[in-house]
mmCIF file of C-alpha atoms in Angstrom:
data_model
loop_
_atom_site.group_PDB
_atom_site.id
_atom_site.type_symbol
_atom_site.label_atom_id
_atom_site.label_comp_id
_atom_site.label_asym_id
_atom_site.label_seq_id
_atom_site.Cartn_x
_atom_site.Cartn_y
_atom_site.Cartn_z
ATOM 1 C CA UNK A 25 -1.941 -51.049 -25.745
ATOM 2 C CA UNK A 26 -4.394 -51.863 -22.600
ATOM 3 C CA UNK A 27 -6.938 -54.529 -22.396
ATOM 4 C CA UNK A 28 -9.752 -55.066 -19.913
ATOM 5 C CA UNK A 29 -9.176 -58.287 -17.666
ATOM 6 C CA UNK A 30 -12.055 -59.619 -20.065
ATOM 7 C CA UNK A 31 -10.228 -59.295 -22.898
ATOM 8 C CA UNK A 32 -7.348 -60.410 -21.078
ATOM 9 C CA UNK A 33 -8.823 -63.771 -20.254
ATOM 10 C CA UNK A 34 -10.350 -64.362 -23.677
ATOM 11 C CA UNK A 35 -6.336 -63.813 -25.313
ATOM 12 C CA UNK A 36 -5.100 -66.064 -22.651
ATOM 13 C CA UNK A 37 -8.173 -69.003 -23.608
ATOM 14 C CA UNK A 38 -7.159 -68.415 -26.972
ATOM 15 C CA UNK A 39 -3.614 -68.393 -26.683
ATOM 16 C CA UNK A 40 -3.987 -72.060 -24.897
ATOM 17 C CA UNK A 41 -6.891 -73.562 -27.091
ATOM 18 C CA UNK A 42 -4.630 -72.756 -30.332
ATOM 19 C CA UNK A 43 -1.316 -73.557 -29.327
ATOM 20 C CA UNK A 44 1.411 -73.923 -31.818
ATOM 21 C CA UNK A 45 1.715 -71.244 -34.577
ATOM 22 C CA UNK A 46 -1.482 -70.125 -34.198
ATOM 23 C CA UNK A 47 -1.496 -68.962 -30.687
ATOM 24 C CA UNK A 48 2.274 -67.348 -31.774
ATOM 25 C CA UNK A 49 0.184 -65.473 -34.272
ATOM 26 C CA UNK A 50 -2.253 -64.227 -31.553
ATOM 27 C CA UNK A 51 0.586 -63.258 -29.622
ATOM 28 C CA UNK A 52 2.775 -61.501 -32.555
ATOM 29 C CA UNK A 53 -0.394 -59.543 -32.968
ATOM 30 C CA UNK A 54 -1.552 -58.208 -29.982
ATOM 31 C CA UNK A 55 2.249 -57.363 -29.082
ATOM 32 C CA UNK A 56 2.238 -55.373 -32.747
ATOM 33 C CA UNK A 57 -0.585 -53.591 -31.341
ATOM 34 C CA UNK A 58 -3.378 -55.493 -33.758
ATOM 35 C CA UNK A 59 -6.642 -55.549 -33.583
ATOM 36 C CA UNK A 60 -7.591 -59.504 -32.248
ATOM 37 C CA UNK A 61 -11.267 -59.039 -32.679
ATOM 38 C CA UNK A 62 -13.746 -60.677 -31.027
ATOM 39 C CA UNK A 63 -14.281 -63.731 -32.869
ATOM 40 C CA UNK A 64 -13.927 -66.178 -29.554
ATOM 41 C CA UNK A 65 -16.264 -68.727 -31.520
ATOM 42 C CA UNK A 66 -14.786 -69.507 -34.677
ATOM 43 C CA UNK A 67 -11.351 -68.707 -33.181
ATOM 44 C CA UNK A 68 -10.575 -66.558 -36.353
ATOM 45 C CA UNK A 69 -7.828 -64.004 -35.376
ATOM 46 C CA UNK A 70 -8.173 -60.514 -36.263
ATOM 47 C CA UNK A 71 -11.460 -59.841 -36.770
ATOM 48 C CA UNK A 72 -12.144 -59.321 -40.494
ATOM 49 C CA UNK A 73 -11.457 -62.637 -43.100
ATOM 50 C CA UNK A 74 -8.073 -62.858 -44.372
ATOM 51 C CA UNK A 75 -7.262 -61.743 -47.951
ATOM 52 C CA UNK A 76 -4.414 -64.457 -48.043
ATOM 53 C CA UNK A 77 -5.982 -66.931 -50.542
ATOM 54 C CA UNK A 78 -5.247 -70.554 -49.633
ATOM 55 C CA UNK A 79 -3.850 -72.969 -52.156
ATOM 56 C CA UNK A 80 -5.840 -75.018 -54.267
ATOM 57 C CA UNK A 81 -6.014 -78.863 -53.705
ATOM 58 C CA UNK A 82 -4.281 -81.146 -56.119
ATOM 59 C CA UNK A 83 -7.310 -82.738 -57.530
ATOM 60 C CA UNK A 84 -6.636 -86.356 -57.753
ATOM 61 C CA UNK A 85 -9.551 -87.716 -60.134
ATOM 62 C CA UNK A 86 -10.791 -91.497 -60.439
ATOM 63 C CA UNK A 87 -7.177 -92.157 -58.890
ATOM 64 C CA UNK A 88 -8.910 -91.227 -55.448
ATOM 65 C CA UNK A 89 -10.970 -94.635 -55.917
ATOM 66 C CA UNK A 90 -7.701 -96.393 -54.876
ATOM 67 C CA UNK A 91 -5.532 -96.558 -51.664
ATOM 68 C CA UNK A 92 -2.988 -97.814 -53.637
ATOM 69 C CA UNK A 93 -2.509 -97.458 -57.563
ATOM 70 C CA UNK A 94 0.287 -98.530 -59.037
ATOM 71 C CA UNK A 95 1.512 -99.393 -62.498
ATOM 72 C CA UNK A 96 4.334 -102.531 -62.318
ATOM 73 C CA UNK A 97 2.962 -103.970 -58.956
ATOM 74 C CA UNK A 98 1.952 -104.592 -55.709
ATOM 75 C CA UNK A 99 3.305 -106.943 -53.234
ATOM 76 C CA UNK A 100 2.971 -107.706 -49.405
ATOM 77 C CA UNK A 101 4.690 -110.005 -46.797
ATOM 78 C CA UNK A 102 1.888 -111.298 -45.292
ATOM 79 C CA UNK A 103 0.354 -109.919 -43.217
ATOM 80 C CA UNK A 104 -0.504 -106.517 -44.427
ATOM 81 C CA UNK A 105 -3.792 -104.682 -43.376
ATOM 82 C CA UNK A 106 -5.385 -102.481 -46.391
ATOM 83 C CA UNK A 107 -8.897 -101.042 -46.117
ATOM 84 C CA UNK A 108 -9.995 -99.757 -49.587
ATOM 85 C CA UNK A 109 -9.329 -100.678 -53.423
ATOM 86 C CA UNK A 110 -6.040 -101.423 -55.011
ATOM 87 C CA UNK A 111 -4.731 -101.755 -58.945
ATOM 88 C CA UNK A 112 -2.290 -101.977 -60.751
ATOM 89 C CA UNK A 113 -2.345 -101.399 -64.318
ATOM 90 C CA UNK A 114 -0.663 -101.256 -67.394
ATOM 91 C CA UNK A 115 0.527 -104.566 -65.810
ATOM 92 C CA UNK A 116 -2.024 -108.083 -65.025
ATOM 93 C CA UNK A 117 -3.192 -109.364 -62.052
ATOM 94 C CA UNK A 118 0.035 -111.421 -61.369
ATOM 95 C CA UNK A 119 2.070 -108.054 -60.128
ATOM 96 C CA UNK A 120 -0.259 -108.359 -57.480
ATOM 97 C CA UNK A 121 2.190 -110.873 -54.703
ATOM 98 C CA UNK A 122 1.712 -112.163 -51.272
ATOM 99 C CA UNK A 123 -2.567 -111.321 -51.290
ATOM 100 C CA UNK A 124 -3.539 -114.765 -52.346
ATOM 101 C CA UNK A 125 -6.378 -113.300 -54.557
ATOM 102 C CA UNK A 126 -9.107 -114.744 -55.111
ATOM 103 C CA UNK A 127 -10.661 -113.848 -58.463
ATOM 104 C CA UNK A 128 -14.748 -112.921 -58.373
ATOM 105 C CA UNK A 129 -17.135 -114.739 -60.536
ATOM 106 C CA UNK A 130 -17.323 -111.888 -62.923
ATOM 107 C CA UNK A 131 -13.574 -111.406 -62.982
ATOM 108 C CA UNK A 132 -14.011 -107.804 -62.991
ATOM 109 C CA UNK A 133 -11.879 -108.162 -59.551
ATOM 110 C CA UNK A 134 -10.123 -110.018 -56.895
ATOM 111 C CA UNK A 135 -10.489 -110.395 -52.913
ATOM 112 C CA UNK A 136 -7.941 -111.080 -50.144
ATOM 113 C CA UNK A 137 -7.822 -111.552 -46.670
ATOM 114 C CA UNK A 138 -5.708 -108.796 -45.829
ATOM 115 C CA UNK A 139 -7.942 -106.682 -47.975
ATOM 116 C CA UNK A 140 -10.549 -104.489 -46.861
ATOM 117 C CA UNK A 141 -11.724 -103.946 -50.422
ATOM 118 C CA UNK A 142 -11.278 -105.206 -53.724
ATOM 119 C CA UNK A 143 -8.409 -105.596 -56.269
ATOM 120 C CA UNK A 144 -8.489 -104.574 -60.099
ATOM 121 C CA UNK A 145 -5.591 -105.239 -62.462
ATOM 122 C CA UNK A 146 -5.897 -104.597 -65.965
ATOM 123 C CA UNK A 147 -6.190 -107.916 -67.583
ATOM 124 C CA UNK A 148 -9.494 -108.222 -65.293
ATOM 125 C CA UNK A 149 -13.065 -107.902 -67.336
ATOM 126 C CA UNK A 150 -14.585 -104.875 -68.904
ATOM 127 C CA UNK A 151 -15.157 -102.453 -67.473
ATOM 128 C CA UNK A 152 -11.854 -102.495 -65.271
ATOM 129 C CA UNK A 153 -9.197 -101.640 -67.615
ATOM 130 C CA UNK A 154 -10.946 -98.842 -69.407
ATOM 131 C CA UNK A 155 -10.933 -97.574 -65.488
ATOM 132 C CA UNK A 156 -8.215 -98.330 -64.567
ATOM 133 C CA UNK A 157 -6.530 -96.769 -67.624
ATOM 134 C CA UNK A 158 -7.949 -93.153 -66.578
ATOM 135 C CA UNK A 159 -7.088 -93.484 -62.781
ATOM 136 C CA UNK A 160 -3.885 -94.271 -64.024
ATOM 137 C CA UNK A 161 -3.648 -91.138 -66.337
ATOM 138 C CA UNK A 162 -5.592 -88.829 -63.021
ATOM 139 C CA UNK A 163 -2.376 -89.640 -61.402
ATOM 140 C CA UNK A 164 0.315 -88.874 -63.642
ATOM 141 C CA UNK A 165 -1.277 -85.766 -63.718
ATOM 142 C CA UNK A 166 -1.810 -84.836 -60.141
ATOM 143 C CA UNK A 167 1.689 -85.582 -60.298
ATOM 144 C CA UNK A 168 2.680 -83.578 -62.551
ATOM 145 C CA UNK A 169 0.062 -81.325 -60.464
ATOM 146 C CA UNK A 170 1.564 -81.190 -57.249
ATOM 147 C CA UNK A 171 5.595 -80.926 -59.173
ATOM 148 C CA UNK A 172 4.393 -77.444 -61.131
ATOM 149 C CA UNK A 173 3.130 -75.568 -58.181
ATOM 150 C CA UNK A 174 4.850 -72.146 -57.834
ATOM 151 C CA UNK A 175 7.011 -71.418 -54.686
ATOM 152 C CA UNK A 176 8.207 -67.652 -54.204
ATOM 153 C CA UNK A 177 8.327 -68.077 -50.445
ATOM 154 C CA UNK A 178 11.997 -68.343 -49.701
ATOM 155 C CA UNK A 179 11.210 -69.841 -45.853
ATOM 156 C CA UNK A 180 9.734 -72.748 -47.590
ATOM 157 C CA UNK A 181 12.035 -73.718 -49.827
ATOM 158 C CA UNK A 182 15.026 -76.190 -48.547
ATOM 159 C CA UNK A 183 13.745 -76.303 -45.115
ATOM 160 C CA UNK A 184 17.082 -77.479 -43.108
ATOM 161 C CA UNK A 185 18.262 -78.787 -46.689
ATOM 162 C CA UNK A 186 15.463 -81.445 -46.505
ATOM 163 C CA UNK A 187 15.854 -82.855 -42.460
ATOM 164 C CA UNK A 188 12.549 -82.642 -40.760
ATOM 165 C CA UNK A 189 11.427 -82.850 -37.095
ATOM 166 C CA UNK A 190 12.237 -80.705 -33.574
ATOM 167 C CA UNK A 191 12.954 -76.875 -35.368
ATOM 168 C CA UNK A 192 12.145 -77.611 -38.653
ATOM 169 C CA UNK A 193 8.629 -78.876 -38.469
ATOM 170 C CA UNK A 194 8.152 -80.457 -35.176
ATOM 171 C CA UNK A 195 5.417 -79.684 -32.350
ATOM 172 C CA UNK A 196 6.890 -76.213 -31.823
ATOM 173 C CA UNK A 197 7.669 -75.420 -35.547
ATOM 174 C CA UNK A 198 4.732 -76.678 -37.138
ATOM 175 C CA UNK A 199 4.504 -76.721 -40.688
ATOM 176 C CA UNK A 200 1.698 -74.515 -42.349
ATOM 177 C CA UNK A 201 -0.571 -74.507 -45.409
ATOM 178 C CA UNK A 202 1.230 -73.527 -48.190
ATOM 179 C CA UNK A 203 3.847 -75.146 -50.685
ATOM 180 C CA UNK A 204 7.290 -76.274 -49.265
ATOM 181 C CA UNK A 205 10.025 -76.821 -51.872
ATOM 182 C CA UNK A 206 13.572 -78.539 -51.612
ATOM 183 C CA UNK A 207 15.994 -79.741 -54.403
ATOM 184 C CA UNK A 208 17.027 -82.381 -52.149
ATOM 185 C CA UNK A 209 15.547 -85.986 -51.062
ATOM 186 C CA UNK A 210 13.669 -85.167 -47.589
ATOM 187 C CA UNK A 211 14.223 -87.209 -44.302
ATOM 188 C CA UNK A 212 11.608 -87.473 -41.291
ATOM 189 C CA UNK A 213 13.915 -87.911 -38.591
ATOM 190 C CA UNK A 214 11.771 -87.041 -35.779
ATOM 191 C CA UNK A 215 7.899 -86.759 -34.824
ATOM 192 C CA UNK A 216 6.189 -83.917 -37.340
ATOM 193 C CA UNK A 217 3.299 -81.850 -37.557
ATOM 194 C CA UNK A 218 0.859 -79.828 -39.950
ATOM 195 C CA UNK A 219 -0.444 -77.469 -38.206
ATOM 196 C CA UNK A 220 -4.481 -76.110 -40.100
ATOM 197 C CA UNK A 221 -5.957 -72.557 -39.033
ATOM 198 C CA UNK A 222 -8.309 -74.341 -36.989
ATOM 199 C CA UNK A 223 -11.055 -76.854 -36.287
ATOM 200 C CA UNK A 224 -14.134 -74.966 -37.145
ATOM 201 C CA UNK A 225 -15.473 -75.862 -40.767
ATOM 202 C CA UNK A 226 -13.983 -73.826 -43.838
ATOM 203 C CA UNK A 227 -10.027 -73.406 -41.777
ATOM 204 C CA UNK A 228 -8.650 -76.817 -41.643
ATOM 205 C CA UNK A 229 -10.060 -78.822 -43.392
ATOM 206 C CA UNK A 230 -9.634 -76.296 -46.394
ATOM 207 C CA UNK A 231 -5.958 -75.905 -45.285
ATOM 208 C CA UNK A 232 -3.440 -77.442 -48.383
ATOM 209 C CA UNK A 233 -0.101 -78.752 -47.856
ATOM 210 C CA UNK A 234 2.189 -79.599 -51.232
ATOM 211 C CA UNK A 235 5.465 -80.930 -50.028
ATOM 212 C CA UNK A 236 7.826 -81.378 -53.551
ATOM 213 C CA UNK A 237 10.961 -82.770 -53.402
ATOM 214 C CA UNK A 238 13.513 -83.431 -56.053
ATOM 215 C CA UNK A 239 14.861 -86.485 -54.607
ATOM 216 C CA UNK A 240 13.299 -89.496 -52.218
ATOM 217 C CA UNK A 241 11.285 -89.103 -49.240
ATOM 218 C CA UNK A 242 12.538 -91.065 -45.690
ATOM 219 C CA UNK A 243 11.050 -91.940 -42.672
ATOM 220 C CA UNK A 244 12.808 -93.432 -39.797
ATOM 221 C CA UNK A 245 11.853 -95.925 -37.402
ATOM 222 C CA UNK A 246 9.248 -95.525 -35.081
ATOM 223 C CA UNK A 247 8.420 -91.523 -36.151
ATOM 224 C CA UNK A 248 4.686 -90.043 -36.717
ATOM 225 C CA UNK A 249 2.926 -87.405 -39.082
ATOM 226 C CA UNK A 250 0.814 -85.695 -36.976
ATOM 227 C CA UNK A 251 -2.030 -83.507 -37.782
ATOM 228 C CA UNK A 252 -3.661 -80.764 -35.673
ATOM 229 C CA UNK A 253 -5.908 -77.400 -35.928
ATOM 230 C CA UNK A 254 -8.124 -79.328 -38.119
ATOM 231 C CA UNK A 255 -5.422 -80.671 -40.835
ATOM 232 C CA UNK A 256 -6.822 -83.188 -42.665
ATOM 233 C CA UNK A 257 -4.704 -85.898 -44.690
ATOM 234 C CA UNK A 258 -6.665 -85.677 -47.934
ATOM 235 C CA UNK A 259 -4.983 -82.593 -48.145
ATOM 236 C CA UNK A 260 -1.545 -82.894 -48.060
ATOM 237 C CA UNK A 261 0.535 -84.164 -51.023
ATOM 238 C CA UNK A 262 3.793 -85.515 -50.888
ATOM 239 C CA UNK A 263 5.127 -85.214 -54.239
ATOM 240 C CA UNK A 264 8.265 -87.434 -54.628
ATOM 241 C CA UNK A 265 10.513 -87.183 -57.618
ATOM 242 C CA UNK A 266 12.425 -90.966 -56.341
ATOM 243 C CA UNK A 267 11.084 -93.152 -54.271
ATOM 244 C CA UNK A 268 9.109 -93.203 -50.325
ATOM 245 C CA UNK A 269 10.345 -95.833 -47.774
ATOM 246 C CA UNK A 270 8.528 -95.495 -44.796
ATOM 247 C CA UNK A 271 10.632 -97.345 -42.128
ATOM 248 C CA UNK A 272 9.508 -99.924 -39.110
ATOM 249 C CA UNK A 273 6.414 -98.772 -37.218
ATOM 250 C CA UNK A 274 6.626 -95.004 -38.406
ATOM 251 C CA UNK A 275 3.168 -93.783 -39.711
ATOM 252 C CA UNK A 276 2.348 -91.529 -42.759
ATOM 253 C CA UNK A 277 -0.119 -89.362 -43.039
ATOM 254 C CA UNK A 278 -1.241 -87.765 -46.416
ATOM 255 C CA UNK A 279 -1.600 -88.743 -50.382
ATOM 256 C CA UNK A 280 2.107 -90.207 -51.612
ATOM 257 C CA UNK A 281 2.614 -89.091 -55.471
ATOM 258 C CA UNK A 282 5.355 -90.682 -56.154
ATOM 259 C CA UNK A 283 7.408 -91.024 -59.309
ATOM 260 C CA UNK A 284 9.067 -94.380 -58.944
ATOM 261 C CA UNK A 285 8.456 -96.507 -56.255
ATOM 262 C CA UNK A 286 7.176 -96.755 -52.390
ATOM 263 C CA UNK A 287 8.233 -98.975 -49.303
ATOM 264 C CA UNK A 288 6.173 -99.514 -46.163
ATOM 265 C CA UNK A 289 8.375 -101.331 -43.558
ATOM 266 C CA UNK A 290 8.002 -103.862 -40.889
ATOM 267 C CA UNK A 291 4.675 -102.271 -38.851
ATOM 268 C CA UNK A 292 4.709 -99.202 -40.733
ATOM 269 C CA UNK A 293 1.240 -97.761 -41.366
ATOM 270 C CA UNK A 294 -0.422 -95.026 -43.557
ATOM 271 C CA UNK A 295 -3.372 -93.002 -43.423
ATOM 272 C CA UNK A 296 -4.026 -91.759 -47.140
ATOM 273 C CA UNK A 297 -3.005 -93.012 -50.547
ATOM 274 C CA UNK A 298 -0.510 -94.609 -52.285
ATOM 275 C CA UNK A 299 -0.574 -93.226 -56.085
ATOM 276 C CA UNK A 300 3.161 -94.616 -57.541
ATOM 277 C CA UNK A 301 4.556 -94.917 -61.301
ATOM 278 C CA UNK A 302 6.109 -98.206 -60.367
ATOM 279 C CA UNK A 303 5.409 -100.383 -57.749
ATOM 280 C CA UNK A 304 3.973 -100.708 -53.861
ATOM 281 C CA UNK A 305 5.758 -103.212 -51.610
ATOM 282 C CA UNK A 306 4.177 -103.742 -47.993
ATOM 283 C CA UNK A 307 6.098 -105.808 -44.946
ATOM 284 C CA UNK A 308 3.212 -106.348 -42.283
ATOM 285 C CA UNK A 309 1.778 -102.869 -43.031
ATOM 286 C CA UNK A 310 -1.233 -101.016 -42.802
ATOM 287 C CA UNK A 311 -2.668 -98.602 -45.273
ATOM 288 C CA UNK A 312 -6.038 -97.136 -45.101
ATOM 289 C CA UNK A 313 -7.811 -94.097 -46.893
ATOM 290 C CA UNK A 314 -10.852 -94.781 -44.248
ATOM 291 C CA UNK A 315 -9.968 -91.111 -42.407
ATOM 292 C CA UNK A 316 -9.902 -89.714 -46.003
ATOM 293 C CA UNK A 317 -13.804 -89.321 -46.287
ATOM 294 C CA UNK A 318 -14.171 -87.361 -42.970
#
């Protein structure tokens, strides 16, 4: 196949502006013999729209009015930075440890220093509880969600029986928009990536990533989730059948589903949402959902 030194120079510009998977895509095709088009601007490959339909969000409900949701608690070693709403609820205000909350005149919530936000528990004044109550219920069933989605694609289930980072998900071996599967817990052992189609409105930031897992989800020290081509945290859903311990300064990136409960070490930080069937227990940490209305 022969290409003008034009065309030539707009692969090569392409090629570097996408990196990653996409630019291996460029490359796959024009070495199949493909058609790139000429869509420079919106850095769509291929010319016409792909037919590949993308998944579906796991739609979260009221629970998205939380950074952290739990039902038997919340607790931080002081001192923790949060920017956005907690609650806890079937359980009172007292699972709530280490915020020294201070309860509003109207007691339909609490404040705290190391809050950006307020606090809701449900023995707090109507109208909380009825809320809380259905945030509560949205997340057992984006749980239950994000556990049910189908996975045919035998590449994306078991990755490296659960071990992410360097081949299996790191900066060269991005992981893409789809559903990834494994019947194992799943450790971050290294710096990883989620790679979107791009950063033009309608690739990205429409780009879903379920990660299930039928056992705990681990982070080691000092790691990052890293998101690029337009990836966006509000759509990726880790969907943990045990429990999430995010270790010392690591940082998480994405909505945590998780069916018991969730640990955010020494300087560990999170950009997303903490939705957990049991408890949330902070050491110095930070968790905001501030990136989550972009």
């Amino acid at each position: 196949m022969m290409f003008s030194s034009k065309a030539c120079s707009v692969l090569l510009v392409l090629s570097l502006a996408l990196g990653g998977a996409s630019a291996r895509a460029l490359l796959t095709t024009v070495s199949a013999g493909g058609d790139v088009g000429a869509d420079a601007e919106t850095g769509n490959v291929g010319g016409a729209p792909s037919t590949v339909a993308k998944e579906p969000p796991v739609e979260i409900g009221s629970a998205g009015n939380y950074v952290m949701l739990t039902k038997t608690g919340i607790s931080t070693v002081p001192t923790s930075d949060i920017t956005g709403d907690m609650g806890v609820s079937p359980i009172a205000a007292t699972a709530m440890t280490g915020f020294s909350l201070t309860a509003d005149p109207t007691n339909k919530f609490s404040t705290s220093a190391q809050l950006t936000g307020q606090a809701f528990a449900a023995d707090y004044a109507t109208p909380t509880p009825a809320l809380l109550t259905t945030a509560v219920s949205d997340m057992e069933t984006a749980y239950t969600d994000a556990a049910g989605r189908a996975n045919e694609d035998a590449e994306r289930q078991n990755l490296n029986a659960g071990a992410l980072g360097g081949d299996y998900g790191g900066e060269f071996a991005p992981l893409t928009p789809g559903v990834y599967t494994f019947g194992s817990d799943v450790s971050i052992g290294a710096n990883i990536y989620f790679e979107g189609t791009g950063p033009v409105t309608g690739q990205g930031d429409t780009d879903v990533f379920i990660i299930q897992m039928t056992g705990n989800l681990m982070q080691v020290a000092n790691t990052r989730v890293i998101l690029r081509g337009g990836a966006l945290a509000k759509n990726i859903f880790w969907q943990v059948s045990g429990a999430a311990a995010i270790s010392e300064e690591a940082h998480m990136e994405g909505i945590l589903l998780v069916k018991t409960d969730v640990l955010f070490k020494t300087q560990s930080s999170l950009s997303g949402r903490v939705l957990a069937q049991t408890a949330c227990n902070l050491q110095e940490a930070t968790i905001s959902d501030a990136a989550l209305s972009e």
